[in-house]
CSV table of C-alpha atoms and ligand atoms in Angstrom, one decimal:
chain,number,residue,atom,x,y,z
A,1,MET,CA,33.3,-67.1,-58.7
A,2,GLU,CA,31.1,-68.7,-56.0
A,3,VAL,CA,32.0,-71.5,-53.7
A,4,PHE,CA,30.0,-73.7,-51.4
A,5,VAL,CA,31.7,-75.3,-48.3
A,6,THR,CA,29.7,-78.0,-46.5
A,7,ARG,CA,31.7,-77.9,-43.3
A,8,LYS,CA,34.1,-75.5,-41.6
A,9,ILE,CA,37.6,-76.7,-42.2
A,10,PRO,CA,40.8,-75.3,-40.6
A,11,LYS,CA,41.3,-71.6,-41.2
A,12,VAL,CA,44.7,-72.1,-43.1
A,13,GLY,CA,42.7,-73.5,-46.0
A,14,LEU,CA,39.3,-71.9,-45.5
A,15,SER,CA,40.7,-68.3,-45.4
A,16,GLU,CA,42.4,-69.0,-48.8
A,17,ILE,CA,39.0,-69.6,-50.3
A,18,THR,CA,36.9,-67.0,-48.4
A,19,GLY,CA,39.6,-64.3,-49.2
A,20,ARG,CA,39.3,-65.0,-53.0
A,21,TYR,CA,35.7,-66.0,-53.7
A,22,ASP,CA,32.1,-65.3,-52.7
A,23,THR,CA,31.9,-68.2,-50.3
A,24,GLU,CA,28.9,-69.8,-48.5
A,25,VAL,CA,30.1,-71.9,-45.6
A,26,ASN,CA,27.8,-74.1,-43.5
A,27,PRO,CA,28.0,-72.2,-40.2
A,28,GLU,CA,27.0,-75.1,-38.1
A,29,SER,CA,29.1,-78.0,-37.0
A,30,ARG,CA,26.8,-80.7,-38.3
A,31,ARG,CA,26.6,-82.7,-41.5
A,32,LEU,CA,24.2,-81.2,-44.1
A,33,SER,CA,21.3,-83.1,-45.5
A,34,LYS,CA,21.2,-84.0,-49.2
A,35,ASP,CA,18.6,-81.3,-49.8
A,36,GLU,CA,20.7,-78.7,-48.1
A,37,ILE,CA,23.7,-79.6,-50.2
A,38,ILE,CA,21.5,-79.5,-53.4
A,39,GLN,CA,20.4,-76.0,-52.4
A,40,GLY,CA,24.1,-75.1,-51.6
A,41,VAL,CA,25.6,-76.1,-54.9
A,42,LYS,CA,23.0,-74.3,-57.1
A,43,GLY,CA,24.8,-71.6,-59.1
A,44,LYS,CA,28.2,-72.4,-57.4
A,45,ASP,CA,31.4,-72.8,-59.3
A,46,ALA,CA,33.0,-75.0,-56.7
A,47,LEU,CA,32.1,-77.4,-53.9
A,48,LEU,CA,34.3,-78.2,-51.0
A,49,CYS,CA,33.0,-81.2,-49.1
A,50,THR,CA,34.1,-83.7,-46.5
A,51,LEU,CA,34.0,-87.5,-46.6
A,52,THR,CA,30.7,-87.5,-44.7
A,53,ASP,CA,28.9,-85.8,-47.6
A,54,ILE,CA,27.5,-88.3,-50.0
A,55,ILE,CA,27.9,-86.4,-53.3
A,56,ASP,CA,25.7,-88.5,-55.6
A,57,GLU,CA,24.5,-88.0,-59.1
A,58,ASP,CA,21.4,-86.0,-58.0
A,59,ILE,CA,23.6,-83.4,-56.3
A,60,ILE,CA,26.0,-83.4,-59.3
A,61,GLN,CA,23.1,-82.8,-61.7
A,62,GLU,CA,21.9,-79.8,-59.6
A,63,GLY,CA,25.4,-78.3,-59.6
A,64,THR,CA,25.0,-77.0,-63.1
A,65,SER,CA,27.9,-74.5,-62.8
A,66,LEU,CA,30.3,-76.7,-60.8
A,67,LYS,CA,33.8,-76.9,-62.1
A,68,VAL,CA,35.4,-78.7,-59.2
A,69,ILE,CA,34.4,-80.9,-56.2
A,70,SER,CA,37.3,-80.6,-53.7
A,71,ASN,CA,37.1,-83.4,-51.2
A,72,TYR,CA,38.6,-82.8,-47.8
A,73,ALA,CA,39.8,-86.4,-47.6
A,74,VAL,CA,42.1,-88.8,-49.4
A,75,GLY,CA,39.3,-91.3,-49.9
A,76,TYR,CA,36.7,-90.2,-52.4
A,77,ASP,CA,34.3,-93.1,-52.2
A,78,ASN,CA,31.7,-90.6,-51.0
A,79,ILE,CA,31.6,-89.0,-54.5
A,80,ASP,CA,30.1,-90.4,-57.7
A,81,VAL,CA,33.3,-89.7,-59.7
A,82,ASP,CA,31.8,-91.1,-62.9
A,83,ALA,CA,28.8,-88.7,-62.8
A,84,ALA,CA,31.2,-85.8,-62.1
A,85,THR,CA,33.5,-86.9,-65.0
A,86,LYS,CA,30.5,-87.1,-67.4
A,87,LYS,CA,29.6,-83.5,-66.5
A,88,GLY,CA,33.2,-82.3,-66.9
A,89,ILE,CA,33.6,-81.6,-63.1
A,90,ALA,CA,37.1,-82.1,-61.7
A,91,VAL,CA,37.3,-84.2,-58.4
A,92,THR,CA,40.2,-83.6,-56.1
A,93,ASN,CA,41.4,-85.2,-52.9
A,94,THR,CA,44.1,-84.7,-50.2
A,95,PRO,CA,46.7,-87.6,-50.3
A,96,GLY,CA,50.0,-87.6,-48.4
A,97,VAL,CA,49.4,-85.1,-45.7
A,98,LEU,CA,47.5,-87.6,-43.5
A,99,THR,CA,49.7,-90.6,-44.2
A,100,ASP,CA,51.7,-90.5,-41.0
A,101,ALA,CA,48.7,-89.6,-38.8
A,102,THR,CA,46.8,-92.6,-40.1
A,103,ALA,CA,49.8,-94.9,-39.9
A,104,GLU,CA,50.4,-93.9,-36.3
A,105,LEU,CA,46.8,-94.5,-35.4
A,106,ALA,CA,47.1,-98.0,-36.8
A,107,PHE,CA,49.9,-98.7,-34.4
A,108,GLY,CA,48.0,-97.0,-31.6
A,109,LEU,CA,45.2,-99.5,-32.2
A,110,MET,CA,47.5,-102.4,-32.4
A,111,LEU,CA,49.1,-101.5,-29.1
A,112,THR,CA,45.8,-100.6,-27.4
A,113,VAL,CA,44.0,-103.7,-28.2
A,114,ALA,CA,46.9,-106.2,-27.8
A,115,ARG,CA,48.1,-104.6,-24.5
A,116,ASN,CA,44.6,-104.2,-23.0
A,117,MET,CA,45.0,-100.4,-22.5
A,118,VAL,CA,41.3,-99.5,-22.8
A,119,LYS,CA,40.3,-102.4,-20.6
A,120,GLY,CA,43.0,-101.4,-18.1
A,121,ASP,CA,41.9,-97.7,-18.1
A,122,ARG,CA,38.3,-98.8,-17.3
A,123,PHE,CA,39.5,-101.1,-14.6
A,124,VAL,CA,41.6,-98.4,-12.9
A,125,ARG,CA,38.7,-95.9,-13.1
A,126,LYS,CA,36.4,-98.4,-11.5
A,127,ASP,CA,38.8,-98.4,-8.6
A,128,SER,CA,39.4,-102.1,-9.2
A,129,PHE,CA,43.2,-101.9,-9.2
A,130,GLU,CA,44.7,-103.3,-6.1
A,131,GLY,CA,48.3,-103.4,-7.0
A,132,TRP,CA,50.6,-105.2,-9.5
A,133,ASP,CA,49.4,-108.7,-10.4
A,134,PRO,CA,51.6,-111.2,-12.3
A,135,THR,CA,48.6,-112.4,-14.3
A,136,LEU,CA,46.7,-109.1,-14.8
A,137,MET,CA,45.7,-108.3,-18.4
A,138,VAL,CA,48.7,-110.0,-19.9
A,139,GLY,CA,48.7,-109.2,-23.7
A,140,SER,CA,50.7,-109.6,-26.8
A,141,GLU,CA,53.9,-107.7,-27.8
A,142,LEU,CA,54.5,-106.4,-31.3
A,143,LYS,CA,58.2,-107.3,-31.3
A,144,GLY,CA,58.9,-110.4,-33.4
A,145,LYS,CA,55.3,-110.6,-34.6
A,146,THR,CA,54.3,-110.8,-38.2
A,147,LEU,CA,52.5,-107.8,-39.5
A,148,GLY,CA,50.4,-108.4,-42.7
A,149,ILE,CA,49.6,-105.2,-44.6
A,150,ILE,CA,46.8,-105.3,-47.1
A,151,GLY,CA,47.2,-102.3,-49.5
A,152,MET,CA,50.7,-100.9,-50.0
A,153,GLY,CA,49.9,-97.3,-51.0
A,154,ASN,CA,51.1,-94.3,-49.1
A,155,ILE,CA,49.6,-95.3,-45.7
A,156,GLY,CA,50.4,-99.0,-46.0
A,157,SER,CA,54.0,-98.0,-46.8
A,158,ALA,CA,54.2,-95.7,-43.8
A,159,VAL,CA,52.9,-98.5,-41.6
A,160,ALA,CA,55.5,-100.8,-43.1
A,161,GLU,CA,58.3,-98.2,-42.4
A,162,LYS,CA,57.2,-97.7,-38.8
A,163,SER,CA,56.9,-101.5,-38.1
A,164,ALA,CA,60.7,-101.7,-38.3
A,165,ALA,CA,60.9,-99.7,-35.0
A,166,PHE,CA,58.8,-102.3,-33.3
A,167,GLY,CA,60.9,-105.2,-34.7
A,168,MET,CA,58.0,-106.8,-36.6
A,169,ASP,CA,58.3,-109.2,-39.6
A,170,LEU,CA,56.6,-107.8,-42.6
A,171,ILE,CA,54.5,-109.4,-45.3
A,172,TYR,CA,52.1,-107.6,-47.6
A,173,HIS,CA,49.5,-108.0,-50.3
A,174,ASN,CA,48.7,-105.4,-52.9
A,175,ARG,CA,47.4,-105.3,-56.5
A,176,SER,CA,50.9,-104.9,-57.6
A,177,ARG,CA,54.3,-105.5,-56.0
A,178,VAL,CA,56.1,-102.5,-54.4
A,179,GLU,CA,59.8,-103.0,-54.9
A,180,SER,CA,60.9,-100.3,-52.5
A,181,VAL,CA,59.3,-101.9,-49.4
A,182,GLU,CA,60.7,-105.3,-50.4
A,183,LYS,CA,64.2,-103.9,-50.9
A,184,GLU,CA,64.3,-101.3,-48.1
A,185,LEU,CA,62.2,-103.0,-45.5
A,186,GLY,CA,62.5,-106.7,-46.3
A,187,ALA,CA,58.8,-107.0,-46.8
A,188,ASP,CA,57.7,-110.2,-48.5
A,189,TYR,CA,54.9,-110.1,-51.1
A,190,VAL,CA,52.4,-112.9,-50.4
A,191,GLU,CA,49.0,-114.0,-51.7
A,192,MET,CA,46.0,-112.8,-49.6
A,193,GLU,CA,45.3,-116.3,-48.1
A,194,ASP,CA,48.9,-116.7,-47.1
A,195,LEU,CA,49.0,-113.3,-45.5
A,196,LEU,CA,45.8,-114.0,-43.4
A,197,GLU,CA,47.2,-117.4,-42.3
A,198,ARG,CA,50.6,-116.1,-41.2
A,199,SER,CA,49.9,-112.6,-39.7
A,200,ASP,CA,49.7,-111.9,-36.0
A,201,PHE,CA,48.4,-108.4,-37.0
A,202,VAL,CA,46.5,-107.7,-40.2
A,203,SER,CA,46.3,-104.0,-41.0
A,204,LEU,CA,44.0,-102.8,-43.8
A,205,HIS,CA,45.1,-99.9,-46.1
A,206,VAL,CA,43.0,-100.2,-49.2
A,207,PRO,CA,40.7,-97.6,-50.7
A,208,LEU,CA,37.0,-98.5,-50.8
A,209,ASN,CA,35.8,-99.6,-54.2
A,210,GLU,CA,34.0,-102.5,-55.9
A,211,GLU,CA,37.0,-104.8,-55.5
A,212,THR,CA,37.6,-104.1,-51.8
A,213,ASN,CA,34.0,-103.8,-50.6
A,214,GLY,CA,33.6,-106.8,-48.2
A,215,MET,CA,37.1,-108.1,-48.9
A,216,ILE,CA,37.4,-109.3,-45.3
A,217,GLY,CA,34.5,-111.7,-44.6
A,218,TRP,CA,33.9,-114.8,-42.6
A,219,HIS,CA,36.1,-116.9,-44.7
A,220,GLU,CA,39.1,-114.5,-44.3
A,221,LEU,CA,38.5,-114.2,-40.6
A,222,GLU,CA,38.4,-118.0,-40.3
A,223,VAL,CA,41.7,-118.3,-42.1
A,224,MET,CA,43.4,-115.9,-39.6
A,225,LYS,CA,45.1,-117.2,-36.5
A,226,ASP,CA,43.0,-117.4,-33.3
A,227,SER,CA,45.6,-115.2,-31.7
A,228,ALA,CA,45.6,-112.6,-34.4
A,229,TYR,CA,44.3,-109.0,-34.4
A,230,LEU,CA,42.6,-107.1,-37.3
A,231,ILE,CA,43.2,-103.4,-37.6
A,232,ASN,CA,41.0,-101.3,-39.8
A,233,THR,CA,41.8,-97.6,-40.4
A,234,ALA,CA,40.7,-97.8,-44.1
A,235,ARG,CA,36.9,-97.8,-44.6
A,236,GLY,CA,34.2,-99.7,-42.7
A,237,GLU,CA,32.8,-101.4,-45.7
A,238,VAL,CA,36.1,-103.2,-46.5
A,239,VAL,CA,35.1,-105.6,-43.7
A,240,ASP,CA,31.9,-107.5,-43.3
A,241,GLU,CA,31.1,-106.2,-39.9
A,242,GLU,CA,28.6,-108.9,-39.0
A,243,ALA,CA,31.3,-111.5,-39.7
A,244,LEU,CA,33.9,-109.5,-37.7
A,245,ILE,CA,31.5,-109.1,-34.7
A,246,GLU,CA,30.8,-112.9,-34.8
A,247,ALA,CA,34.6,-113.6,-35.0
A,248,LEU,CA,35.3,-111.4,-32.0
A,249,ARG,CA,32.3,-112.8,-30.0
A,250,SER,CA,33.4,-116.4,-30.6
A,251,LYS,CA,37.1,-115.5,-30.1
A,252,LYS,CA,37.8,-116.8,-33.7
A,253,ILE,CA,40.3,-114.0,-33.6
A,254,ALA,CA,41.9,-112.4,-30.6
A,255,GLY,CA,40.8,-108.9,-31.1
A,256,ALA,CA,40.4,-105.9,-33.4
A,257,GLY,CA,41.1,-102.2,-33.6
A,258,VAL,CA,38.4,-100.4,-35.6
A,259,ASP,CA,38.5,-96.8,-36.6
A,260,VAL,CA,36.0,-96.9,-39.4
A,261,PHE,CA,32.4,-98.2,-39.7
A,262,ALA,CA,30.1,-99.4,-42.5
A,263,ASP,CA,27.3,-97.3,-41.0
A,264,GLU,CA,29.2,-94.0,-41.4
A,265,PRO,CA,28.3,-91.2,-41.6
A,266,TYR,CA,25.5,-92.3,-39.3
A,267,GLY,CA,27.5,-94.0,-36.6
A,268,ALA,CA,28.8,-97.5,-35.6
A,269,ASN,CA,27.2,-100.9,-35.3
A,270,PRO,CA,26.1,-101.1,-31.7
A,271,ASP,CA,26.8,-104.8,-31.7
A,272,TYR,CA,30.4,-103.9,-31.2
A,273,TYR,CA,29.7,-102.1,-27.9
A,274,ASP,CA,29.5,-105.1,-25.5
A,275,LEU,CA,32.6,-106.8,-26.9
A,276,LYS,CA,35.7,-106.5,-24.7
A,277,ASN,CA,38.2,-107.6,-27.4
A,278,VAL,CA,37.7,-104.6,-29.7
A,279,VAL,CA,38.9,-101.1,-29.4
A,280,LEU,CA,36.8,-98.5,-31.2
A,281,THR,CA,37.8,-95.0,-32.3
A,282,PRO,CA,35.6,-92.5,-34.2
A,283,HIS,CA,37.4,-92.3,-37.6
A,284,LEU,CA,40.4,-90.5,-36.1
A,285,GLY,CA,43.0,-91.6,-38.7
A,286,SER,CA,43.7,-88.1,-39.9
A,287,ALA,CA,42.8,-86.4,-36.7
A,288,SER,CA,46.1,-84.7,-35.9
A,289,ARG,CA,46.5,-80.9,-36.1
A,290,ARG,CA,49.2,-81.3,-38.7
A,291,ALA,CA,47.2,-83.6,-40.9
A,292,ARG,CA,44.0,-81.7,-40.7
A,293,GLY,CA,45.8,-78.4,-41.4
A,294,GLY,CA,47.6,-79.9,-44.4
A,295,MET,CA,44.3,-81.3,-45.7
A,296,ALA,CA,42.7,-77.9,-45.5
A,297,ARG,CA,45.5,-76.2,-47.4
A,298,MET,CA,45.6,-78.9,-50.0
A,299,ALA,CA,41.8,-78.9,-50.5
A,300,ALA,CA,41.9,-75.1,-50.9
A,301,ASP,CA,44.9,-75.2,-53.3
A,302,ASN,CA,43.2,-77.9,-55.4
A,303,LEU,CA,39.9,-75.9,-55.6
A,304,ILE,CA,41.7,-72.6,-56.4
A,305,ALA,CA,43.9,-74.3,-59.1
A,306,VAL,CA,40.8,-75.6,-61.0
A,307,LEU,CA,39.0,-72.2,-60.7
A,308,GLU,CA,42.1,-70.5,-62.0
A,309,GLY,CA,42.4,-72.8,-65.0
A,310,ARG,CA,45.4,-74.7,-63.7
A,311,VAL,CA,45.8,-78.5,-63.1
A,312,PRO,CA,45.5,-79.2,-59.4
A,313,GLU,CA,48.2,-81.2,-57.7
A,314,ASN,CA,45.7,-83.9,-56.7
A,315,ILE,CA,43.1,-84.8,-59.3
A,316,VAL,CA,41.2,-88.0,-59.2
A,317,ASN,CA,39.7,-87.7,-62.8
A,318,PRO,CA,42.5,-85.9,-64.8
A,319,GLU,CA,40.7,-86.8,-68.0
A,320,VAL,CA,38.3,-84.0,-67.3
A,321,LEU,CA,41.0,-81.3,-67.5
A,322,GLU,CA,42.7,-83.0,-70.4
A,323,GLU,CA,39.5,-82.9,-72.5
A,324,GLN,CA,39.0,-79.3,-71.5
A,325,GLY,CA,42.6,-78.5,-72.5
A,326,ASP,CA,42.1,-80.2,-75.9
A,327,ARG,CA,39.0,-78.1,-76.5
A,328,ARG,CA,40.9,-74.8,-75.7
B,401,DGY,C1,40.4,-89.8,-45.5
B,401,DGY,O1,40.9,-88.7,-45.7
B,401,DGY,O2,39.9,-90.5,-46.4
B,401,DGY,C2,40.5,-90.3,-44.1
B,401,DGY,O3,39.7,-91.4,-43.9
B,401,DGY,C3,40.1,-89.2,-43.2
B,401,DGY,O4,40.5,-89.6,-41.9
């Protein structure tokens, strides 16, 4: 069996693959071009890729021997799953192991932007700090504020759970109601408009798909309180960035914490850079040693399971294996 790995992932997972299969690993720490990935998948039985690799139909067509595309990410919007399914290729992802890391980052962004921590850090480094000042960089506390969570999957639920420690009131919007967060955490299910109107912090935890692309636009930002903050650790395209930049510039909302960008994998919109009421991080949601190690192990396990004819723990298009099972 031959495997192509587009980017070095932590050894705990990578060594499971290299120890078993004839494996070609991109030796450089850079994203490969589409042509390089096409060359890489030729004749390979499995592809292990990251969320910065756009695995489109062209690549899938060239991977004539591919049995599995194992994504080193929970989100799989970078993969044309329909094209893979049509070709009978299993697509797998890494849910669960990065849930807490991402939820913690969401709180990090809430605190950082609402309590002026980045602004304060720059201020001190500029040698501008001349002692405690009763009016210096006075921000907003989390306690007693309303947190509106959009998307109550694993990560949304972990954010909900952690919000109790900060004494926040919880409302949420999701495709369907989640009884456990209502019963255990006292979260109220509300319509989207209601959530936007009432929340002091709006935190996004939806996957990127046709329904969620651009779900936060100018109208949604206008509905939000002027004192509210928007936190995005989901995907850049969920928010209309031009509208958000305008809302931040005109102080339509108080601020934002942004970890993900519509221009990924090429970078961020430079129009954010001059704005003082936004904190920007470079897609760090899963960037903890525990999460990245867990993702590596899971991506390797998923890949190995498919190559060994087993059903992987995390499959995005199970119908592929069901059909194969029926044929066997
Ligand atoms: C994912 O796995 O989809 C995350 O965005 C990575 O940080």
